[in-house]
mmCIF file with all atom_site columns, C-alpha atoms in Angstrom:
data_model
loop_
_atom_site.group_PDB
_atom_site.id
_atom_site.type_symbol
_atom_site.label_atom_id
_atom_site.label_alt_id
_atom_site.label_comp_id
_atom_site.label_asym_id
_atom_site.label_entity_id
_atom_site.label_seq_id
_atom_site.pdbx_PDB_ins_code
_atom_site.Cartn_x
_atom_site.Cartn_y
_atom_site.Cartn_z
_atom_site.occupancy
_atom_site.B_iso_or_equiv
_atom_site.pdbx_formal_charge
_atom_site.auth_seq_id
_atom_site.auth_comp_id
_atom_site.auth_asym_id
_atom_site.auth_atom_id
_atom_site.pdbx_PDB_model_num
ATOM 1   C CA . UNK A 1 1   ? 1.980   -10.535 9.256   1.00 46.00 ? 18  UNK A CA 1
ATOM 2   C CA . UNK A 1 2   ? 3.735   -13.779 8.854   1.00 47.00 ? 19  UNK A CA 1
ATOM 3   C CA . UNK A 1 3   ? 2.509   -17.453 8.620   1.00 46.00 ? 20  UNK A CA 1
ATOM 4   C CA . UNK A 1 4   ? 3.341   -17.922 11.994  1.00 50.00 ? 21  UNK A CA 1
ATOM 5   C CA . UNK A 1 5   ? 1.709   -15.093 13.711  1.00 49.00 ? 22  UNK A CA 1
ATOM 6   C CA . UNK A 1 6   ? -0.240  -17.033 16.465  1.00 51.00 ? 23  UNK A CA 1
ATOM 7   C CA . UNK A 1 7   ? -2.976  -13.920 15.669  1.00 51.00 ? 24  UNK A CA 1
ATOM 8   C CA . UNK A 1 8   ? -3.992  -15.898 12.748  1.00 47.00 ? 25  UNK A CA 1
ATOM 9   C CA . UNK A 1 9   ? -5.870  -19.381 12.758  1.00 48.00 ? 26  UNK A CA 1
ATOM 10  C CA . UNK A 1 10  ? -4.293  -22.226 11.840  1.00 45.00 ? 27  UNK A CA 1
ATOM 11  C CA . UNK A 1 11  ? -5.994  -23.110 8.426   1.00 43.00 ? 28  UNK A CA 1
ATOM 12  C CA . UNK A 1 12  ? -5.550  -19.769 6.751   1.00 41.00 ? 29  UNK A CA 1
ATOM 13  C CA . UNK A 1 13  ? -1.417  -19.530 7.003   1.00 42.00 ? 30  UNK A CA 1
ATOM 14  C CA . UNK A 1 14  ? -0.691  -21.847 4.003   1.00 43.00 ? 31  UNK A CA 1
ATOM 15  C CA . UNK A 1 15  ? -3.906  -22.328 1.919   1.00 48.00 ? 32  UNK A CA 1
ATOM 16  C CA . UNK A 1 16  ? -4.191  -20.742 -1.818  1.00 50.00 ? 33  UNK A CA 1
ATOM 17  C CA . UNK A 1 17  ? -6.052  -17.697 -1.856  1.00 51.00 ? 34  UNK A CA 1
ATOM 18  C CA . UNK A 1 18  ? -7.722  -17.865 -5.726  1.00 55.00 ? 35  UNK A CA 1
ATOM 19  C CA . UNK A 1 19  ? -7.497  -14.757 -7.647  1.00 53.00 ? 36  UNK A CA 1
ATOM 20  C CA . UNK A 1 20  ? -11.232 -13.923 -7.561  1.00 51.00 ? 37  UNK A CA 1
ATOM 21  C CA . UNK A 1 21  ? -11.776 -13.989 -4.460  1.00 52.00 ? 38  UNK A CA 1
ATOM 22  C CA . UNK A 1 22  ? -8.824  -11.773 -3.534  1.00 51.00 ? 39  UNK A CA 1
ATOM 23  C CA . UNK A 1 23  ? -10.384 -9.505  -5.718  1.00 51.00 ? 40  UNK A CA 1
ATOM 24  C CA . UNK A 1 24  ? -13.416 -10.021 -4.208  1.00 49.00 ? 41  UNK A CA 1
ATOM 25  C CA . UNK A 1 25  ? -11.925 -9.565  -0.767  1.00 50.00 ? 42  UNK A CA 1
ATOM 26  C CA . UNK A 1 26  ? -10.408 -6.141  -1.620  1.00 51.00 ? 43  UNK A CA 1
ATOM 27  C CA . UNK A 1 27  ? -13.369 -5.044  -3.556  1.00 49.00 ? 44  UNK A CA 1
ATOM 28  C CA . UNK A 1 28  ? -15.602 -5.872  -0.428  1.00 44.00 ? 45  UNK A CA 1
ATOM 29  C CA . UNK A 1 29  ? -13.954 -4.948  2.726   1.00 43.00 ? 46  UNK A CA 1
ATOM 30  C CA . UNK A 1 30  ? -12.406 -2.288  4.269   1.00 40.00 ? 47  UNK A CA 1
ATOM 31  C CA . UNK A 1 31  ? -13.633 0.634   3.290   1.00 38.00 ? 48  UNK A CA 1
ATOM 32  C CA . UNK A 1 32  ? -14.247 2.163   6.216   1.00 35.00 ? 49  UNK A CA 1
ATOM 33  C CA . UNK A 1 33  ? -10.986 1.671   7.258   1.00 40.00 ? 50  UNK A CA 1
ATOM 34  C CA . UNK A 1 34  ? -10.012 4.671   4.924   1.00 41.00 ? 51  UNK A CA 1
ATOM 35  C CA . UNK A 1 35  ? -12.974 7.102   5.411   1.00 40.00 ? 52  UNK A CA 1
ATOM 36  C CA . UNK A 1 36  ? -11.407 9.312   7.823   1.00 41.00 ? 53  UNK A CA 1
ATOM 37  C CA . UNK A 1 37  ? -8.235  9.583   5.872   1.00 45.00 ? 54  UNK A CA 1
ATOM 38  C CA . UNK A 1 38  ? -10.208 11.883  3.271   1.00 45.00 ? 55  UNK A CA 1
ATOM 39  C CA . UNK A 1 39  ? -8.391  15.177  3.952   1.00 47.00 ? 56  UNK A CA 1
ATOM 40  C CA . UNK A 1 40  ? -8.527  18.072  1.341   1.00 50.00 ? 57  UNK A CA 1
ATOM 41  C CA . UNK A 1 41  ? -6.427  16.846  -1.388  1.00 52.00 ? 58  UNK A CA 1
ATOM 42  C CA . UNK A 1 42  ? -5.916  17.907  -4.251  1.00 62.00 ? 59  UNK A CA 1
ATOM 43  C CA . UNK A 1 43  ? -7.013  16.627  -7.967  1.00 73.00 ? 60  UNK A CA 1
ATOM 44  C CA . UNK A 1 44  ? -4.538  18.012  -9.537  1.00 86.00 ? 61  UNK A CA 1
ATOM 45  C CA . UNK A 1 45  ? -1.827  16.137  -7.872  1.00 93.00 ? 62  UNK A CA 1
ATOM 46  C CA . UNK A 1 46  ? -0.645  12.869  -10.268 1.00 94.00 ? 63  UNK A CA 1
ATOM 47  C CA . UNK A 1 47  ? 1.334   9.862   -9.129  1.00 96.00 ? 64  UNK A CA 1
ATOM 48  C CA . UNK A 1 48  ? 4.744   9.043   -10.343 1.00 95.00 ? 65  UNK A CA 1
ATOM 49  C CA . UNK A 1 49  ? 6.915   5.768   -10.759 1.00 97.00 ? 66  UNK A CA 1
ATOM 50  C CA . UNK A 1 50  ? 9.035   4.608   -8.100  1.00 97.00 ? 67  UNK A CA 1
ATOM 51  C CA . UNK A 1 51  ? 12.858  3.857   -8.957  1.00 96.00 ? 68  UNK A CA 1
ATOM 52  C CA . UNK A 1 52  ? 13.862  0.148   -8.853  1.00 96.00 ? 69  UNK A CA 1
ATOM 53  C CA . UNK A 1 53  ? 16.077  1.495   -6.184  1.00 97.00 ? 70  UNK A CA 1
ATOM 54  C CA . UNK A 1 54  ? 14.263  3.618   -4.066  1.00 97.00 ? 71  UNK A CA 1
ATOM 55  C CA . UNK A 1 55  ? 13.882  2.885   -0.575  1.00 97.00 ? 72  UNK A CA 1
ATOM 56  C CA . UNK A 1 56  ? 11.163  3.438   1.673   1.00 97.00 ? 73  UNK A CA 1
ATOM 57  C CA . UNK A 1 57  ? 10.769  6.556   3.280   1.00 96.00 ? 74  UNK A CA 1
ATOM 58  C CA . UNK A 1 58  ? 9.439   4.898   6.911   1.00 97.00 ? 75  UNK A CA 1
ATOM 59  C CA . UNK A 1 59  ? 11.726  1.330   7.153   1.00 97.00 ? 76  UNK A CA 1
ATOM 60  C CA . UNK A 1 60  ? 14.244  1.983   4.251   1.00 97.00 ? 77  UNK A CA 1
ATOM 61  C CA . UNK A 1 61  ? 13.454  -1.348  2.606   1.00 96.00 ? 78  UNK A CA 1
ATOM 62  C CA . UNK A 1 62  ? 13.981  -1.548  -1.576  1.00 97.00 ? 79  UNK A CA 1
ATOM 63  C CA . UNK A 1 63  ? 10.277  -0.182  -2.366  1.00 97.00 ? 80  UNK A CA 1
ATOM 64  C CA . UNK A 1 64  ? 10.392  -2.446  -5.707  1.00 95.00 ? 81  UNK A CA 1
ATOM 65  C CA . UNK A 1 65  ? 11.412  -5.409  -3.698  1.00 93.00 ? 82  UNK A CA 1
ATOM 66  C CA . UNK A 1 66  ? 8.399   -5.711  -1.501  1.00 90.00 ? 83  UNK A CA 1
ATOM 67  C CA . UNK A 1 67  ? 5.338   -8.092  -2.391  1.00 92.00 ? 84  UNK A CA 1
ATOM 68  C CA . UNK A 1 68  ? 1.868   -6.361  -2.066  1.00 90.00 ? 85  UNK A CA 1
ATOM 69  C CA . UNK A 1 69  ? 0.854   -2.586  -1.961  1.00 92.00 ? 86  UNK A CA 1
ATOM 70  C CA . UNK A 1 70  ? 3.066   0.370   -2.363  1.00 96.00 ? 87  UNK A CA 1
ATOM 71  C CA . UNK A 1 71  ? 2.178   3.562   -1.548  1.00 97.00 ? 88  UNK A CA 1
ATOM 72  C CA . UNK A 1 72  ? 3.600   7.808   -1.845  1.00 97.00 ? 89  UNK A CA 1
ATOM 73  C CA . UNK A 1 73  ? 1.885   10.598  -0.342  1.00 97.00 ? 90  UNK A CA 1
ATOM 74  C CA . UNK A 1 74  ? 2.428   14.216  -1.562  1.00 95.00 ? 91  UNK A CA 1
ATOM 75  C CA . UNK A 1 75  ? 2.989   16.732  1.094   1.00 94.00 ? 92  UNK A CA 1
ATOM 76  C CA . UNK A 1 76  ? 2.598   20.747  0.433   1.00 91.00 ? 93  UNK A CA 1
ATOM 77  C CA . UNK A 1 77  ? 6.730   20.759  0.813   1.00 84.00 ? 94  UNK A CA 1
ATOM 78  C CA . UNK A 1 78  ? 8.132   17.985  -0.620  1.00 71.00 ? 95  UNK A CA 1
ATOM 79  C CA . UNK A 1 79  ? 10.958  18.101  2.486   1.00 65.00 ? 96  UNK A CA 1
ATOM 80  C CA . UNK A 1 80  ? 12.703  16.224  3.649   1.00 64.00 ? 97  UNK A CA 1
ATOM 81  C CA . UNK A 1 81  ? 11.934  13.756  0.463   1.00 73.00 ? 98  UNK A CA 1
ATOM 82  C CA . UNK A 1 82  ? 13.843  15.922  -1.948  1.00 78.00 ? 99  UNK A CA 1
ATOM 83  C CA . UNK A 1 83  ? 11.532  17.692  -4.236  1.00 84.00 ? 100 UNK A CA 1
ATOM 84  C CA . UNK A 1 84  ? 9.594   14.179  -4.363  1.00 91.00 ? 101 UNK A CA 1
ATOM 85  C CA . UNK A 1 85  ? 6.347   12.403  -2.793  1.00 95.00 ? 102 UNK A CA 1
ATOM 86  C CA . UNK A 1 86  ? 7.314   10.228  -0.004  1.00 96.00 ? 103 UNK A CA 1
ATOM 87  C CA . UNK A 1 87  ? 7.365   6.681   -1.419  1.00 97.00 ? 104 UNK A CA 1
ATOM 88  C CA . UNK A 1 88  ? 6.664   3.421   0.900   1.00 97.00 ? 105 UNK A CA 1
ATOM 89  C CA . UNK A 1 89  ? 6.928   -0.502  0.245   1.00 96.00 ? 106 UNK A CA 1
ATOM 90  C CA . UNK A 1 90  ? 3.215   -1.155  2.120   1.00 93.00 ? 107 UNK A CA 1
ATOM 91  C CA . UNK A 1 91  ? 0.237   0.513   3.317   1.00 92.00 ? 108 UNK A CA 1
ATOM 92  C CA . UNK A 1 92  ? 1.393   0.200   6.650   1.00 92.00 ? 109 UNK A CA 1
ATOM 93  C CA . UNK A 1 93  ? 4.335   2.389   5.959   1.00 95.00 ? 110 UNK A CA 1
ATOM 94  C CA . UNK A 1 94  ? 2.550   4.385   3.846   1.00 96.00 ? 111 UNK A CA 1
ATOM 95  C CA . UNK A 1 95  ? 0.128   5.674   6.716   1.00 95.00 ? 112 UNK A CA 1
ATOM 96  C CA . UNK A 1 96  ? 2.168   5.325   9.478   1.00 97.00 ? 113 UNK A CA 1
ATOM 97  C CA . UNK A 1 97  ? 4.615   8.002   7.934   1.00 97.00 ? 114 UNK A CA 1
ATOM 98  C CA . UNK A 1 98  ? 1.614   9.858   6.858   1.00 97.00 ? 115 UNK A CA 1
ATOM 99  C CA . UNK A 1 99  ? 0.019   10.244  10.161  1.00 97.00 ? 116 UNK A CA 1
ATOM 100 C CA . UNK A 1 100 ? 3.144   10.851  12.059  1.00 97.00 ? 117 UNK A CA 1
ATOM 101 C CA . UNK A 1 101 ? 4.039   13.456  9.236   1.00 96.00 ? 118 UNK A CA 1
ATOM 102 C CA . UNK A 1 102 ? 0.543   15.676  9.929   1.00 97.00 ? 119 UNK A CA 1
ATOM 103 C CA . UNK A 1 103 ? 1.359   14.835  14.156  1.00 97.00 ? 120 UNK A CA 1
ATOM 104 C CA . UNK A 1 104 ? 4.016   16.868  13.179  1.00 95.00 ? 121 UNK A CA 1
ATOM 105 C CA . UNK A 1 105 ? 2.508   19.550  11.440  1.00 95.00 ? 122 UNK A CA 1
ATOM 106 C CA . UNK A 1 106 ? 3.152   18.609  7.750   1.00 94.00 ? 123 UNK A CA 1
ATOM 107 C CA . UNK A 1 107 ? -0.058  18.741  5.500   1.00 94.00 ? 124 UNK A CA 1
ATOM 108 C CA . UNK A 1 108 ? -0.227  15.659  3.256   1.00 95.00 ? 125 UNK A CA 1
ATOM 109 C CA . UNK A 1 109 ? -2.324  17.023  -0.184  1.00 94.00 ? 126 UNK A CA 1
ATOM 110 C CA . UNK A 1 110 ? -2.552  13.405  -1.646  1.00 95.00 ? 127 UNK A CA 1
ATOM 111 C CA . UNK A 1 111 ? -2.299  9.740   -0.560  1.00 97.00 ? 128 UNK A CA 1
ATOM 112 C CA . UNK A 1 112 ? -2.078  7.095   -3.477  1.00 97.00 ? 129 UNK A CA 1
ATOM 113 C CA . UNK A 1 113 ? -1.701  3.179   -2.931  1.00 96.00 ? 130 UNK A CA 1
ATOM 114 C CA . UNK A 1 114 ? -1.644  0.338   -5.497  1.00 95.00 ? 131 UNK A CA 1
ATOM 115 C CA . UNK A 1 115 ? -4.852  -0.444  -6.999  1.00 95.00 ? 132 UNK A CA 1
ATOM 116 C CA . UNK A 1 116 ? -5.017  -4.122  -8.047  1.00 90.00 ? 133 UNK A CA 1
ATOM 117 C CA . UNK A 1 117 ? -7.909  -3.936  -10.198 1.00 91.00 ? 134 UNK A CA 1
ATOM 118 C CA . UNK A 1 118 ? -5.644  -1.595  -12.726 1.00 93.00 ? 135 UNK A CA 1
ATOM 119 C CA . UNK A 1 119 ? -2.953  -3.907  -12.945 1.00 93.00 ? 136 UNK A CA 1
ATOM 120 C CA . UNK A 1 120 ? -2.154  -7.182  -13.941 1.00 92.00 ? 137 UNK A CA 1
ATOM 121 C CA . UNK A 1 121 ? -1.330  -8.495  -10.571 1.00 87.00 ? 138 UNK A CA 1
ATOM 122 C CA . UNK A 1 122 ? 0.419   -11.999 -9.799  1.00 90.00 ? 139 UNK A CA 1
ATOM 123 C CA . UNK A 1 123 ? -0.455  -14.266 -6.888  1.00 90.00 ? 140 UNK A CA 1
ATOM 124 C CA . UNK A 1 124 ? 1.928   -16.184 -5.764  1.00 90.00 ? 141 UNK A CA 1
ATOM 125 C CA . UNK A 1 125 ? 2.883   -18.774 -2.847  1.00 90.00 ? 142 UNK A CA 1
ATOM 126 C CA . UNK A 1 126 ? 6.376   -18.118 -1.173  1.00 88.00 ? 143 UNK A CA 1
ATOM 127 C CA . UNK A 1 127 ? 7.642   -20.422 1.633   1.00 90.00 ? 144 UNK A CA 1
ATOM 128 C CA . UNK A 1 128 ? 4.008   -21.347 2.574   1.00 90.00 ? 145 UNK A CA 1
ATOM 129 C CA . UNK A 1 129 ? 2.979   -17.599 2.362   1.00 89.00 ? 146 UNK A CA 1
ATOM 130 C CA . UNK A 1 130 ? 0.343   -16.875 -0.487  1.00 89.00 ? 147 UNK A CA 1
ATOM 131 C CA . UNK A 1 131 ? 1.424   -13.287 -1.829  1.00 88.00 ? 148 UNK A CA 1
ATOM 132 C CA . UNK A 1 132 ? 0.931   -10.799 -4.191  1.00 88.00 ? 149 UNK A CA 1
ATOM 133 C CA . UNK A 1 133 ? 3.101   -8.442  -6.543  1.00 91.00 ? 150 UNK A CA 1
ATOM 134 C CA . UNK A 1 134 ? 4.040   -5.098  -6.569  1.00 92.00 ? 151 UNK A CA 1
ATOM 135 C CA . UNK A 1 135 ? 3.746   -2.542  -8.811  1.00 95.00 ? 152 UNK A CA 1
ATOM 136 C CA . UNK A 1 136 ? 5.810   0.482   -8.891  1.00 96.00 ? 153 UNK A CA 1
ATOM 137 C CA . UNK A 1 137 ? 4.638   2.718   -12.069 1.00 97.00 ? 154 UNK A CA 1
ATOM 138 C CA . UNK A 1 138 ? 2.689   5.302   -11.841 1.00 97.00 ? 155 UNK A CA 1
ATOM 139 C CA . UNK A 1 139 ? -0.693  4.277   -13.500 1.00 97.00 ? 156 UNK A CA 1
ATOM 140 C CA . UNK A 1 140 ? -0.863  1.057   -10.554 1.00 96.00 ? 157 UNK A CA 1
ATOM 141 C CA . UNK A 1 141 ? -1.397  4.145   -8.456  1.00 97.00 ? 158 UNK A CA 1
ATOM 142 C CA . UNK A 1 142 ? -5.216  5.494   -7.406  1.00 97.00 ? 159 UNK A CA 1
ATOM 143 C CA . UNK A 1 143 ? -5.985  7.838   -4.559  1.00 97.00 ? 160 UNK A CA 1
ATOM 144 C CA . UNK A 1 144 ? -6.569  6.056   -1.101  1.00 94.00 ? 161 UNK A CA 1
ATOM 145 C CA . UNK A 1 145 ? -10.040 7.270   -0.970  1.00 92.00 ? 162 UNK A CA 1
ATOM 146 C CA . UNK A 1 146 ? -11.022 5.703   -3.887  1.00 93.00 ? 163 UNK A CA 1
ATOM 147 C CA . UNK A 1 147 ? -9.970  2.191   -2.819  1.00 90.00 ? 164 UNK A CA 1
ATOM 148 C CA . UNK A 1 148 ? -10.745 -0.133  0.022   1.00 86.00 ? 165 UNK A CA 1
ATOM 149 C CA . UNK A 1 149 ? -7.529  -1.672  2.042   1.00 82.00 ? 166 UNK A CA 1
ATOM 150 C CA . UNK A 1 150 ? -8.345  -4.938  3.186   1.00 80.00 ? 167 UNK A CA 1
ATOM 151 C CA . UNK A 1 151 ? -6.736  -5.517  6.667   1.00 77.00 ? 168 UNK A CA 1
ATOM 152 C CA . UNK A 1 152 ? -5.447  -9.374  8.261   1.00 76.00 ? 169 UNK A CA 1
ATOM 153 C CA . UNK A 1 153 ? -5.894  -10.926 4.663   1.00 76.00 ? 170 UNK A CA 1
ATOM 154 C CA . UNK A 1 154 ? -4.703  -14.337 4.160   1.00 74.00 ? 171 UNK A CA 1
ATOM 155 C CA . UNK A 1 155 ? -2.302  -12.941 1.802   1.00 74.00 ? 172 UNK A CA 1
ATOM 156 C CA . UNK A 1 156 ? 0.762   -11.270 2.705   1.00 70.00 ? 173 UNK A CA 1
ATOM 157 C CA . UNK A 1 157 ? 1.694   -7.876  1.949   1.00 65.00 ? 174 UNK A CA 1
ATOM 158 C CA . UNK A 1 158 ? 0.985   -5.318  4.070   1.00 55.00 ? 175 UNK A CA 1
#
């Protein structure tokens, strides 16, 4: 979503978004939005750290390079990622390759996306766009069903 998607009202494409209430806003909303995404994973399954250079496994974009969440899921074979979790520059990747992965019979065992309240995460405004870092080693990661994703936020990074 972009500042000038005509989907979003005029006053929220170039105000400041303060930290606490993004906080706020991801702590509050959303979380409904991953309740069906629960599956049967497993807890023995850990995150690892995305390479500076890795690309995204659903739009090939530098994963490292992206403001906002990143994401990996763990599938039972780790095919055709290489012995590795699937890795993703946003949450839109992230479950968009998910879903069409299990569409196509893969089983996904876990799904983990950024969790801002375990990082020291930077808000910043970029060309009129408020935004927010990402974070790429493994401890920014949690398991999607312990977080709520916040959808159409005034800040970018999807």
């Amino acid at each position: 979503m972009t500042r000038d998607d005509p989907s979003m009202p005029a006053h929220s494409r170039s105000e400041s978004v303060p930290r606490r209430r993004l906080l706020a806003g991801i702590a509050a909303a959303g979380t409904a939005a991953v309740a069906g995404c629960a599956g049967g994973e497993s807890n023995s399954i850990a995150p690892v750290s995305i390479d500076d250079d890795q690309a995204c496994d659903q739009c090939g974009m530098i994963v490292a390079d992206h403001p906002g969440t990143v994401g990996q899921v763990h599938f039972e074979d780790d095919e055709p990622e290489g012995g590795r979790p699937a890795q993703f520059c946003s949450a839109t990747c992230t479950y968009t390759y998910r879903f069409d992965a299990e569409d196509a019979g893969r089983t996904p065992l876990a799904t983990f996306l950024t969790d801002y309240s375990a990082v020291d995460q930077e808000v910043f405004e970029e060309g009129g766009d408020t935004m927010f870092s990402s974070h790429v080693e493994s401890e920014a990661f949690a398991r999607e069903t312990a977080l709520t994703v916040v959808a159409r936020s005034e800040v970018i990074g999807a």
